[in-house]
Coordinates of C-alpha atoms and ligand atoms in Angstrom, one line a residue:
X46 CA 10.2 31.7 -1.9
X47 CA 9.6 28.4 -3.7
X48 CA 11.8 25.5 -2.7
X49 CA 13.7 23.8 -5.4
X50 CA 14.6 20.1 -5.9
X51 CA 15.7 17.9 -8.8
X52 CA 12.8 15.5 -8.2
X53 CA 9.5 15.6 -6.3
X54 CA 7.6 12.4 -5.6
X55 CA 3.9 12.8 -5.0
X56 CA 2.6 10.1 -2.5
X57 CA 4.6 8.3 0.1
X58 CA 3.1 4.8 -0.4
X59 CA 5.7 2.1 -1.0
X60 CA 5.9 2.9 -4.7
X61 CA 6.7 6.6 -4.0
X62 CA 9.3 5.5 -1.5
X63 CA 10.9 3.1 -3.9
X64 CA 11.0 5.8 -6.6
X65 CA 12.5 8.3 -4.2
X66 CA 15.2 5.8 -3.1
X67 CA 16.3 5.1 -6.7
X68 CA 16.2 8.9 -7.6
X69 CA 18.2 9.9 -4.6
X70 CA 20.6 7.0 -5.2
X71 CA 21.2 8.4 -8.7
X72 CA 22.2 11.7 -7.2
X73 CA 19.0 13.7 -7.6
X74 CA 18.0 16.0 -4.8
X75 CA 14.6 14.4 -4.0
X76 CA 11.6 15.1 -1.8
X77 CA 8.6 12.8 -1.1
X78 CA 5.3 14.6 -0.3
X79 CA 2.9 12.4 1.6
X80 CA -0.6 13.7 2.4
X81 CA -1.3 11.5 5.5
X82 CA 0.5 11.8 8.8
X83 CA 2.6 8.8 8.0
X84 CA 4.1 7.1 4.9
X85 CA 3.2 3.6 3.6
X86 CA -0.2 4.2 2.0
X87 CA -1.8 0.8 1.7
X88 CA 1.3 -0.9 3.2
X89 CA 0.8 0.4 6.7
X90 CA 1.0 -0.9 10.3
X91 CA -1.3 1.0 12.7
X92 CA -2.8 0.7 16.2
X93 CA -6.5 1.3 15.6
X94 CA -7.6 0.9 19.2
X95 CA -6.7 3.9 21.4
X96 CA -7.7 1.9 24.4
X97 CA -5.3 -0.9 23.5
X98 CA -2.2 0.7 21.9
X99 CA -0.2 -2.6 22.5
X100 CA -1.9 -4.1 19.5
X101 CA -0.7 -3.3 16.0
X102 CA -2.4 -4.4 12.8
X103 CA -1.4 -4.4 9.2
X104 CA -4.4 -2.4 8.4
X105 CA -4.9 -2.9 4.7
X106 CA -2.4 -5.1 2.8
X107 CA -1.2 -8.1 4.9
X108 CA 1.1 -10.4 3.0
X109 CA 4.2 -10.1 0.8
X110 CA 5.2 -12.0 -2.3
X111 CA 5.8 -9.8 -5.3
X112 CA 8.7 -7.5 -4.4
X113 CA 11.5 -8.4 -6.8
X114 CA 14.9 -9.6 -5.4
X115 CA 16.6 -6.8 -7.4
X116 CA 14.8 -4.1 -5.4
X117 CA 15.5 -5.9 -2.1
X118 CA 19.2 -6.1 -3.1
X119 CA 19.7 -2.6 -4.6
X120 CA 18.1 -0.9 -1.6
X121 CA 19.6 -3.3 0.9
X122 CA 16.2 -3.7 2.5
X123 CA 17.2 -6.6 4.8
X124 CA 19.6 -4.1 6.5
X125 CA 16.7 -1.7 6.9
X126 CA 14.4 -4.2 8.5
X127 CA 12.9 -6.2 5.7
X128 CA 12.3 -9.6 7.2
X129 CA 9.8 -12.2 5.9
X130 CA 8.4 -15.3 7.5
X131 CA 7.1 -17.6 4.8
X132 CA 3.5 -18.5 5.4
X133 CA 2.2 -22.0 6.3
X134 CA -0.3 -23.9 4.3
X135 CA -3.6 -22.7 2.9
X136 CA -6.3 -24.0 5.3
X137 CA -10.1 -24.4 4.9
X138 CA -12.3 -26.1 7.4
X139 CA -15.7 -27.2 6.1
X140 CA -19.2 -26.6 7.6
X141 CA -20.0 -30.3 6.8
X142 CA -16.9 -31.4 8.7
X143 CA -13.2 -32.0 7.8
X144 CA -10.7 -29.6 6.4
X145 CA -8.1 -29.2 3.6
X146 CA -4.6 -28.0 3.7
X147 CA -2.6 -27.0 0.6
X148 CA 1.1 -26.8 0.8
X149 CA 3.0 -24.6 -1.7
X150 CA 6.3 -26.4 -1.2
X151 CA 5.5 -30.0 -0.1
X152 CA 4.1 -32.1 -3.0
X153 CA 3.9 -35.3 -0.8
X154 CA 1.8 -33.7 2.0
X155 CA -0.3 -31.9 -0.6
X156 CA -1.1 -35.2 -2.2
X157 CA -2.1 -36.7 1.1
X158 CA -4.3 -33.7 2.0
X159 CA -6.0 -33.5 -1.4
X160 CA -6.5 -37.3 -1.5
X161 CA -9.0 -37.1 1.4
X162 CA -11.3 -35.3 -1.0
X163 CA -10.4 -36.7 -4.4
X164 CA -7.6 -39.0 -5.5
X165 CA -8.0 -37.8 -9.0
X166 CA -7.4 -34.2 -7.9
X167 CA -4.4 -35.2 -5.8
X168 CA -2.8 -36.8 -8.9
X169 CA -3.7 -33.7 -10.9
X170 CA -2.1 -31.3 -8.5
X171 CA 1.6 -31.7 -9.4
X172 CA 0.7 -31.3 -13.1
X173 CA -1.3 -28.1 -12.2
X174 CA 1.7 -26.8 -10.3
X175 CA 4.0 -27.5 -13.2
X176 CA 1.6 -25.9 -15.6
X177 CA 1.5 -22.8 -13.5
X178 CA 5.2 -22.7 -13.1
X179 CA 5.6 -22.9 -16.9
X180 CA 3.2 -20.0 -17.3
X181 CA 5.0 -18.0 -14.6
X182 CA 8.2 -18.4 -16.6
X183 CA 6.5 -16.5 -19.4
X184 CA 4.5 -14.0 -17.3
X185 CA 7.0 -13.4 -14.5
X186 CA 9.6 -11.6 -16.8
X187 CA 6.8 -9.6 -18.4
X188 CA 6.1 -8.0 -15.0
X189 CA 9.6 -6.4 -15.3
X190 CA 9.1 -5.4 -18.9
X191 CA 8.2 -1.9 -19.9
X192 CA 5.2 -2.3 -22.1
X193 CA 5.7 -0.9 -25.6
X194 CA 3.1 1.5 -27.1
X195 CA 1.5 -1.2 -29.3
X196 CA 0.2 0.3 -32.5
X197 CA 2.4 3.4 -32.5
X198 CA 4.4 3.9 -35.7
X199 CA 7.2 5.9 -34.1
X200 CA 10.5 4.1 -34.7
X201 CA 11.3 3.8 -31.0
X202 CA 7.9 2.2 -30.3
X203 CA 8.0 -0.2 -33.2
X204 CA 11.5 -1.3 -32.0
X205 CA 10.0 -1.9 -28.5
X206 CA 7.1 -4.0 -30.0
X207 CA 9.5 -6.0 -32.2
X208 CA 11.9 -6.5 -29.2
X209 CA 9.1 -8.0 -27.2
X210 CA 8.0 -10.3 -30.0
X211 CA 11.6 -11.4 -30.6
X212 CA 12.1 -12.2 -26.9
X213 CA 9.1 -14.5 -27.1
X214 CA 10.0 -16.1 -30.4
X215 CA 10.7 -19.4 -28.5
X216 CA 7.1 -19.8 -27.4
X217 CA 5.3 -22.7 -29.0
X218 CA 1.6 -23.1 -30.0
X219 CA 0.7 -24.9 -26.8
X220 CA 2.2 -22.1 -24.5
X221 CA 0.5 -19.4 -26.5
X222 CA -2.7 -21.3 -26.2
X223 CA -2.2 -21.7 -22.4
X224 CA -1.5 -18.0 -22.0
X225 CA -4.6 -17.2 -24.1
X226 CA -6.7 -19.4 -21.8
X227 CA -5.3 -17.8 -18.8
X228 CA -6.0 -14.3 -20.1
X229 CA -9.6 -15.0 -21.2
X230 CA -11.1 -17.7 -19.0
X231 CA -12.9 -17.5 -15.7
X232 CA -11.1 -19.2 -12.9
X233 CA -14.1 -21.4 -12.4
X234 CA -14.0 -22.7 -16.0
X235 CA -10.3 -23.2 -15.7
X236 CA -10.5 -25.2 -12.5
X237 CA -13.4 -27.2 -13.8
X238 CA -11.0 -28.4 -16.6
X239 CA -8.5 -29.5 -14.0
X240 CA -10.2 -30.7 -10.9
X241 CA -13.4 -32.4 -9.7
X242 CA -13.8 -31.8 -6.0
X243 CA -15.6 -28.6 -4.8
X244 CA -13.2 -28.3 -1.9
X245 CA -10.1 -28.1 -4.1
X246 CA -11.7 -25.8 -6.6
X247 CA -12.9 -23.5 -3.7
X248 CA -9.4 -23.4 -2.4
X249 CA -7.8 -22.6 -5.7
X250 CA -10.4 -20.0 -6.8
X251 CA -9.6 -17.6 -4.0
X252 CA -6.5 -16.1 -5.8
X253 CA -8.7 -15.5 -8.9
X254 CA -11.0 -13.0 -7.1
X255 CA -8.8 -11.3 -4.5
X256 CA -9.5 -7.5 -4.7
X257 CA -11.5 -8.0 -7.9
X258 CA -14.9 -6.8 -8.8
X259 CA -15.8 -10.1 -10.3
X260 CA -16.9 -13.5 -9.1
X261 CA -15.1 -16.7 -10.1
X262 CA -17.3 -17.3 -13.1
X263 CA -16.3 -14.0 -14.8
X264 CA -13.9 -14.2 -17.7
X265 CA -10.5 -12.7 -16.8
X266 CA -10.4 -14.1 -13.3
X267 CA -8.0 -16.8 -14.3
X268 CA -5.4 -14.1 -14.9
X269 CA -6.0 -12.6 -11.5
X270 CA -5.1 -16.0 -10.1
X271 CA -1.9 -16.0 -12.1
X272 CA -1.0 -12.5 -10.9
X273 CA -1.2 -13.8 -7.3
X274 CA 0.7 -16.9 -8.1
X275 CA 3.8 -15.5 -9.8
X276 CA 5.5 -14.0 -6.8
X277 CA 8.2 -15.5 -4.7
X278 CA 9.1 -14.2 -1.2
X279 CA 12.8 -14.9 -2.0
X280 CA 12.7 -18.5 -0.8
X281 CA 12.5 -19.8 -4.3
X282 CA 9.0 -21.2 -4.0
X283 CA 6.7 -20.0 -6.7
X284 CA 3.5 -18.3 -5.5
X285 CA 4.6 -18.4 -1.9
X286 CA 3.6 -15.6 0.4
X287 CA 5.0 -14.4 3.6
X288 CA 4.5 -12.1 6.6
X289 CA 6.7 -9.1 7.1
X290 CA 7.9 -8.8 10.7
X291 CA 6.1 -5.7 12.1
X292 CA 3.4 -5.8 9.5
X293 CA 3.4 -4.3 6.0
X294 CA 4.2 -0.9 7.5
X295 CA 7.6 -2.3 8.2
X296 CA 8.1 -2.9 4.5
X297 CA 7.4 0.8 3.8
X298 CA 9.7 1.8 6.7
X299 CA 12.5 -0.3 5.4
X300 CA 12.2 1.4 2.0
X301 CA 11.9 4.8 3.6
X302 CA 15.0 4.2 5.6
X303 CA 16.9 3.2 2.5
X304 CA 15.6 6.4 0.7
X305 CA 16.6 8.6 3.6
X306 CA 20.1 7.0 3.7
X307 CA 20.5 7.9 0.0
X308 CA 19.6 11.5 0.8
X309 CA 15.9 11.7 0.1
X310 CA 13.8 14.0 2.2
X311 CA 10.4 12.7 3.3
X312 CA 7.6 15.0 4.4
X313 CA 4.3 13.8 5.9
X314 CA 1.1 15.8 6.3
X315 CA 2.1 17.5 3.0
X316 CA -0.9 16.9 0.7
X317 CA -0.3 18.0 -2.9
X318 CA -3.0 20.1 -4.5
X319 CA -1.6 20.6 -8.0
X320 CA 1.1 19.6 -10.3
X321 CA 2.7 22.7 -11.9
X322 CA 2.8 22.5 -15.7
X323 CA 4.6 25.3 -17.6
X324 CA 5.1 25.2 -21.4
X325 CA 3.9 21.6 -21.5
X326 CA 6.5 20.5 -18.9
X327 CA 6.3 19.6 -15.3
X328 CA 7.7 22.3 -13.1
X329 CA 6.9 21.1 -9.6
X330 CA 3.9 21.0 -7.3
X331 CA 1.8 23.3 -5.2
X332 CA 0.8 21.9 -1.7
X333 CA -2.7 22.3 -0.2
X334 CA -1.3 25.0 2.1
X335 CA -0.2 27.0 -1.0
X336 CA 3.6 26.3 -0.7
X337 CA 5.3 25.8 -4.1
X338 CA 8.0 23.2 -4.6
X339 CA 9.8 23.4 -7.9
X340 CA 11.5 20.5 -9.7
X341 CA 12.0 19.5 -13.3
X342 CA 11.1 15.9 -12.5
X343 CA 7.8 15.0 -10.8
X344 CA 6.9 11.4 -10.1
X345 CA 3.3 10.8 -9.1
X346 CA 2.2 7.7 -7.3
X347 CA -1.3 8.5 -6.4
X348 CA -4.5 7.1 -7.9
X349 CA -4.7 8.1 -11.7
X350 CA -7.9 10.1 -11.2
X351 CA -6.2 12.2 -8.5
X352 CA -2.9 12.4 -10.4
X353 CA -4.2 13.5 -13.7
X354 CA -7.8 14.8 -13.5
X355 CA -7.3 16.7 -10.2
X356 CA -3.7 17.5 -9.9
X357 CA -2.5 18.0 -13.5
X358 CA -5.8 19.1 -15.0
X359 CA -7.6 18.4 -18.2
X360 CA -6.3 21.5 -19.8
X361 CA -2.7 20.1 -19.9
X362 CA -3.7 16.6 -21.2
X363 CA -4.7 15.2 -24.6
X364 CA -8.5 14.6 -24.9
X365 CA -8.1 10.8 -25.5
X366 CA -5.9 10.4 -22.5
X367 CA -8.3 12.3 -20.3
X368 CA -11.2 10.1 -21.5
X369 CA -9.1 6.9 -20.8
X370 CA -8.5 8.1 -17.3
X371 CA -12.1 9.1 -16.8
X372 CA -13.1 5.6 -17.9
X373 CA -10.5 3.9 -15.6
X374 CA -12.3 1.3 -13.5
X375 CA -11.5 1.0 -9.8
X376 CA -14.2 -1.0 -8.0
X377 CA -13.5 -3.7 -5.5
X378 CA -16.1 -4.1 -2.8
X379 CA -13.4 -5.2 -0.3
X380 CA -13.8 -4.8 3.4
X381 CA -10.8 -5.4 5.7
X382 CA -11.6 -6.6 9.2
X383 CA -8.7 -6.6 11.7
X384 CA -9.2 -8.5 15.0
X385 CA -7.3 -8.7 18.2
X386 CA -7.9 -12.3 19.6
X387 CA -7.5 -13.5 23.2
X388 CA -6.8 -17.0 21.9
X389 CA -6.4 -18.9 18.6
X390 CA -9.5 -20.3 16.7
X391 CA -10.3 -23.8 17.9
X392 CA -11.5 -25.5 14.8
X393 CA -13.9 -28.4 15.1
X394 CA -12.0 -30.1 12.3
X395 CA -8.6 -29.6 13.9
X396 CA -9.2 -28.9 17.6
X397 CA -7.0 -26.9 20.0
X398 CA -6.1 -23.3 20.8
X399 CA -2.4 -24.0 20.9
X400 CA -0.5 -22.8 17.9
X401 CA -0.7 -25.5 15.1
X402 CA 0.3 -25.6 11.5
X403 CA -3.2 -24.7 10.2
X404 CA -3.0 -21.3 12.1
X405 CA 0.2 -20.3 10.2
X406 CA -1.0 -19.9 6.7
X407 CA -4.2 -18.5 5.2
X408 CA -7.2 -19.4 7.3
X409 CA -9.9 -19.2 4.7
X410 CA -13.7 -18.8 4.4
X411 CA -14.1 -19.9 0.8
X412 CA -15.5 -23.4 1.0
X413 CA -16.6 -23.7 -2.6
X414 CA -16.6 -21.7 -5.8
X415 CA -20.4 -21.4 -5.5
X416 CA -20.0 -19.9 -2.1
X417 CA -17.6 -17.2 -3.4
X418 CA -19.9 -16.6 -6.4
X419 CA -23.0 -16.1 -4.2
X420 CA -21.1 -13.4 -2.2
X421 CA -20.3 -11.6 -5.4
X422 CA -23.9 -11.9 -6.8
X423 CA -25.3 -10.4 -3.5
X424 CA -23.0 -7.4 -3.9
X425 CA -23.7 -7.0 -7.6
X426 CA -27.4 -6.9 -6.7
X427 CA -26.7 -4.0 -4.5
X428 CA -26.5 -5.7 -1.1
X429 CA -23.5 -6.7 1.1
X430 CA -22.8 -10.4 0.9
X431 CA -24.9 -12.4 3.3
X432 CA -22.1 -14.9 3.7
X433 CA -18.9 -13.0 2.7
X434 CA -15.8 -14.8 1.7
X435 CA -12.5 -14.2 3.5
X436 CA -8.8 -14.6 3.0
X437 CA -7.8 -14.7 6.7
X438 CA -4.3 -14.7 8.2
X439 CA -2.8 -14.8 11.7
X440 CA 0.6 -13.1 11.4
X441 CA 1.3 -13.4 15.1
X442 CA 1.7 -17.1 14.5
X443 CA 5.3 -16.0 13.7
X444 CA 5.5 -12.3 14.4
X445 CA 5.5 -11.6 18.1
X446 CA 6.0 -7.8 17.7
X447 CA 2.3 -7.1 16.9
X448 CA 0.5 -8.1 20.1
X449 CA 1.2 -9.0 23.8
X450 CA 2.2 -12.5 24.6
X451 CA -0.7 -15.0 24.5
X452 CA -2.8 -12.8 22.3
X453 CA -3.1 -12.7 18.5
X454 CA -3.9 -10.5 15.5
X455 CA -6.1 -11.9 12.8
X456 CA -6.6 -10.1 9.5
X457 CA -9.6 -10.9 7.4
X458 CA -9.6 -9.7 3.8
X459 CA -13.2 -10.0 2.9
X460 CA -15.5 -9.5 -0.1
X461 CA -18.0 -8.2 -1.2
X462 CA -20.0 -5.1 -0.5
X463 CA -21.6 -3.1 -3.3
X464 CA -19.2 -1.3 -5.6
X465 CA -20.7 2.1 -4.7
X466 CA -20.0 1.8 -0.9
X467 CA -17.1 4.2 -1.5
X468 CA -19.6 7.0 -1.7
X469 CA -21.0 6.7 1.9
X470 CA -19.5 5.3 5.1
X471 CA -22.3 2.7 5.6
X472 CA -21.0 2.3 9.2
X473 CA -23.9 0.3 10.6
X474 CA -24.2 -2.0 7.6
X475 CA -20.5 -2.7 7.8
X476 CA -20.8 -3.6 11.5
X477 CA -23.6 -6.1 10.6
X478 CA -21.5 -7.4 7.7
X479 CA -18.5 -8.0 10.0
X480 CA -20.9 -9.8 12.5
X481 CA -22.0 -12.1 9.7
X482 CA -18.3 -12.7 8.7
X483 CA -17.4 -13.6 12.2
X484 CA -20.5 -15.9 12.5
X485 CA -19.2 -17.8 9.5
X486 CA -15.9 -18.5 11.2
X487 CA -17.7 -19.2 14.4
X488 CA -19.5 -22.1 12.8
X489 CA -16.2 -23.7 12.1
X490 CA -14.4 -22.7 15.3
X491 CA -17.0 -22.1 18.1
X492 CA -14.6 -20.1 20.3
X493 CA -14.0 -17.5 17.6
X494 CA -16.6 -14.9 18.5
X495 CA -15.8 -14.9 22.2
X496 CA -12.1 -14.7 21.6
X497 CA -12.4 -11.3 19.9
X498 CA -11.0 -8.5 22.1
X499 CA -11.1 -5.6 19.6
X500 CA -12.2 -5.2 16.0
X501 CA -11.5 -2.7 13.3
X502 CA -13.5 -2.5 10.1
X503 CA -12.1 -0.7 7.0
X504 CA -14.7 -0.4 4.2
X505 CA -14.4 1.2 0.7
X506 CA -15.4 4.7 2.0
X507 CA -12.5 4.8 4.4
X508 CA -10.1 3.3 1.8
X509 CA -11.0 6.1 -0.5
X510 CA -11.2 9.0 1.9
X511 CA -8.4 8.2 4.3
X512 CA -6.0 6.4 2.0
X513 CA -6.7 7.8 -1.5
X514 CA -7.8 4.4 -2.9
X515 CA -10.5 5.8 -5.1
X516 CA -13.4 3.5 -5.5
X517 CA -12.0 1.3 -2.8
X518 CA -10.0 -0.7 -5.3
X519 CA -6.9 -2.2 -3.6
X520 CA -4.7 -1.8 -6.7
X521 CA -5.6 1.8 -7.8
X522 CA -7.4 0.1 -10.7
X523 CA -8.9 -3.3 -11.5
X524 CA -6.8 -6.0 -13.0
X525 CA -9.3 -6.5 -15.8
X526 CA -8.0 -7.4 -19.2
X527 CA -8.6 -4.0 -20.7
X528 CA -6.5 -2.5 -17.9
X529 CA -3.4 -4.7 -18.2
X530 CA 0.1 -4.3 -19.7
X531 CA 0.1 -1.7 -22.6
X532 CA -3.3 -0.4 -21.4
X533 CA -2.2 0.3 -17.8
X534 CA -3.0 3.2 -17.0
X535 CA -3.7 4.3 -20.7
X536 CA -2.7 3.1 -24.1
X537 CA 0.4 4.9 -25.3
X538 CA 1.5 5.8 -21.7
X539 CA 2.3 2.5 -20.2
X540 CA 6.0 3.3 -20.1
X541 CA 5.8 5.2 -16.8
X542 CA 5.9 8.5 -18.8
X543 CA 2.9 10.7 -19.2
X544 CA 1.6 13.3 -21.8
X545 CA 3.4 16.0 -19.7
X546 CA 7.2 16.0 -20.2
X547 CA 9.0 15.6 -16.9
X548 CA 6.0 14.0 -15.2
X549 CA 6.4 10.3 -14.5
X550 CA 3.7 7.9 -13.2
X551 CA 4.5 5.0 -10.9
X552 CA 1.5 4.0 -8.8
X553 CA -0.1 0.5 -8.7
X554 CA -2.2 1.6 -11.6
X555 CA 0.7 1.0 -14.0
X556 CA 2.0 -2.3 -15.4
X557 CA 3.1 -4.8 -12.7
X558 CA 0.9 -3.1 -10.1
X559 CA -0.8 -3.8 -7.9
X560 CA 0.5 -5.3 -4.9
X561 CA 3.4 -4.4 -2.7
X562 CA 5.9 -5.1 -5.5
X563 CA 7.6 -1.7 -5.9
X564 CA 8.0 -2.3 -9.6
X565 CA 5.9 0.8 -10.7
X566 CA 8.0 3.1 -8.5
X567 CA 11.2 1.6 -9.7
X568 CA 10.3 1.8 -13.4
X569 CA 9.1 5.4 -13.1
X570 CA 12.3 6.4 -11.4
X571 CA 14.4 4.5 -14.0
X572 CA 12.5 6.4 -16.8
X573 CA 13.1 9.7 -15.0
X574 CA 16.8 9.0 -14.4
X575 CA 17.3 7.9 -18.0
X576 CA 15.6 11.1 -19.4
X577 CA 17.5 13.3 -16.9
X578 CA 20.8 11.7 -18.0
X579 CA 20.0 12.3 -21.7
X580 CA 19.1 16.0 -21.0
X581 CA 22.4 16.4 -19.1
X582 CA 24.3 14.7 -21.9
X583 CA 22.5 16.9 -24.4
X584 CA 23.5 20.0 -22.5
X585 CA 27.1 18.8 -22.3
X586 CA 27.1 18.1 -26.1
X587 CA 25.7 21.6 -26.8
X588 CA 28.4 23.2 -24.6
X589 CA 31.2 21.3 -26.2
Ligands
FAD880 C1 -7.3 -4.0 1.9 C2 -6.1 -4.2 1.1 C3 -5.4 -5.4 1.1 C4 -4.3 -5.6 0.3 N1 -3.6 -6.8 0.4 C5 -2.4 -6.9 -0.2 C6 -1.5 -7.9 0.1 O1 -1.7 -8.7 1.1 N2 -0.3 -8.0 -0.6 C7 0.0 -7.2 -1.6 O2 1.1 -7.3 -2.2 N3 -0.8 -6.1 -1.9 C8 -2.0 -6.0 -1.2 N4 -2.8 -4.9 -1.5 C9 -2.5 -4.0 -2.6 C10 -1.3 -3.1 -2.2 O3 -1.4 -2.7 -0.9 C11 -1.3 -1.8 -3.1 O4 -1.3 -2.2 -4.5 C12 -0.1 -1.0 -2.8 O5 0.2 -0.9 -1.5 C13 -0.2 0.4 -3.4 O6 1.0 1.1 -3.3 P1 1.2 2.5 -4.0 O7 2.5 3.0 -3.5 O8 1.1 2.3 -5.5 O9 0.0 3.4 -3.6 P2 -0.5 3.7 -2.1 O10 -0.1 2.8 -1.1 O11 -2.0 4.0 -2.3 O12 0.2 5.1 -1.9 C14 -0.2 6.3 -2.4 C15 0.1 7.4 -1.3 O13 -0.3 8.6 -1.8 C16 -0.9 9.4 -0.8 N5 -1.6 10.5 -1.3 C17 -2.9 10.5 -1.9 N6 -3.2 11.7 -2.3 C18 -2.2 12.5 -2.0 C19 -1.9 13.9 -2.2 N7 -2.9 14.7 -2.8 N8 -0.8 14.4 -1.8 C20 0.2 13.6 -1.3 N9 0.0 12.3 -1.0 C21 -1.2 11.8 -1.4 C22 -1.7 8.4 0.0 O14 -1.9 8.8 1.3 C23 -0.8 7.2 0.0 O15 0.1 7.1 1.0 C24 -3.9 -4.6 -0.6 C25 -4.5 -3.4 -0.7 C26 -5.6 -3.2 0.2 C27 -6.3 -1.8 0.1

């Protein structure tokens, strides 16, 4: 016999768990169905080395910034284990000698550090920070806005568009121009307008290409930088990032624990094969093992191609919507390399294997914009980057729960390999790519290679086939201009509702995603709860 719930959530990544927590909190009998053996999706802590189970890595995502304080507060996540260590400075050592540190929250030290490379850039830095803060004031609230269906003539949609315009009536010509620049420019052109030294531009370009199938000279990368600069780990410092104690899986566990406390049931190893649609309405799901679970509300948080093309089916969707999802772009070319280290990197520029400030933030391999661009051009030409770029971090600088005393975990978020490496494992080439990445760090810190105890390489194929990240894109869909705001995941359906009544969509492929921000799951749950309430109210009205 089919089991019956008020709400089924497909996918137990952090967004699915957030959706479940809010649905259960509203009184809905809710079940989460996760295909893997554990929840968390791309926010997961795992022990990839069977011979060394004492090491745990935050296998895919690695730092927090974007989770809004409202979700943290509503779900009382601190009580459930959410604990962030704000990161130290951005650090890049240079092959030609010297290093740069950028401090998110210390203008004086920032000035000193940047002055070594350019006095002009050091003076420009506070203005740049203020400029970004001004833009974040405009873009930050937009992240929490449900995008209206721009162009729709339905009264509700027109009202939504007008409301949005009215909310921004205070913007002046200059701010609109700045937002336009940010949305259309390449990060390289933008940085060229502000700064002169290659070292500073390399450092600031990283956020423009993280997870993106585009080099720093591609239009639109300025916005990617802004997306990564809006967040705040709750310490009030714009654009600051932090490490969750226990790795990113502990963020998912905290949300899961809150969801369970509100009464949600969470099932793992429960892959969903189909979403049931009856008379144009969601009616539940069928699991891969054939079990049927019925519910009037279904919230899907899996990649849009899985959610709509595989699980709902084209026969239940309008042709335009189906085409939009077919055209959805999710390339990335990202390779995650997780390392267990016997000692910390001993940089020529800043010697010593004892813990120092430059080990506590991002430990980069992005010396110039040209270096980053070269890595992208290699991959666009169909080869893995000869000298990949890396956003590295050493969470064990703070978090002692991940590895035995005296050892460390280092996470390298690297780019790029060719966009089609999601189709084949490319195991040997990935090993060679990781060797080259490690060699690049070894040039700056000669003890690096010999300090590696274990390594784990996750390429696009594994991201797609093990984690459901189709195409290997880290956000379930590129953050390119045609896939933002009212276009995410498809025009007319950016309000976390879908063409199927009762089916809501809350993965990172919706507005405010990606990243571990929980906003898509929260918004999808809010839409479902609001519709459920109006149905209940309607029934009550009909009865009275
Ligand atoms: C390498 C990498 C590094 C990243 N770094 C960061 C970072 O440092 N900071 C940050 O904020 N963001 C980062 N991101 C992005 C962020 O991790 C994702 O945007 C976010 O975790 C996605 O959450 P989600 O819940 O929308 O989807 P997912 O986490 O993908 O969850 C979807 C879930 O659905 C499950 N599923 C798939 N198919 C089925 C099915 N048929 N039935 C049931 N379940 C199914 C999957 O197993 C998965 O658990 C990174 C991502 C990657 C890949």
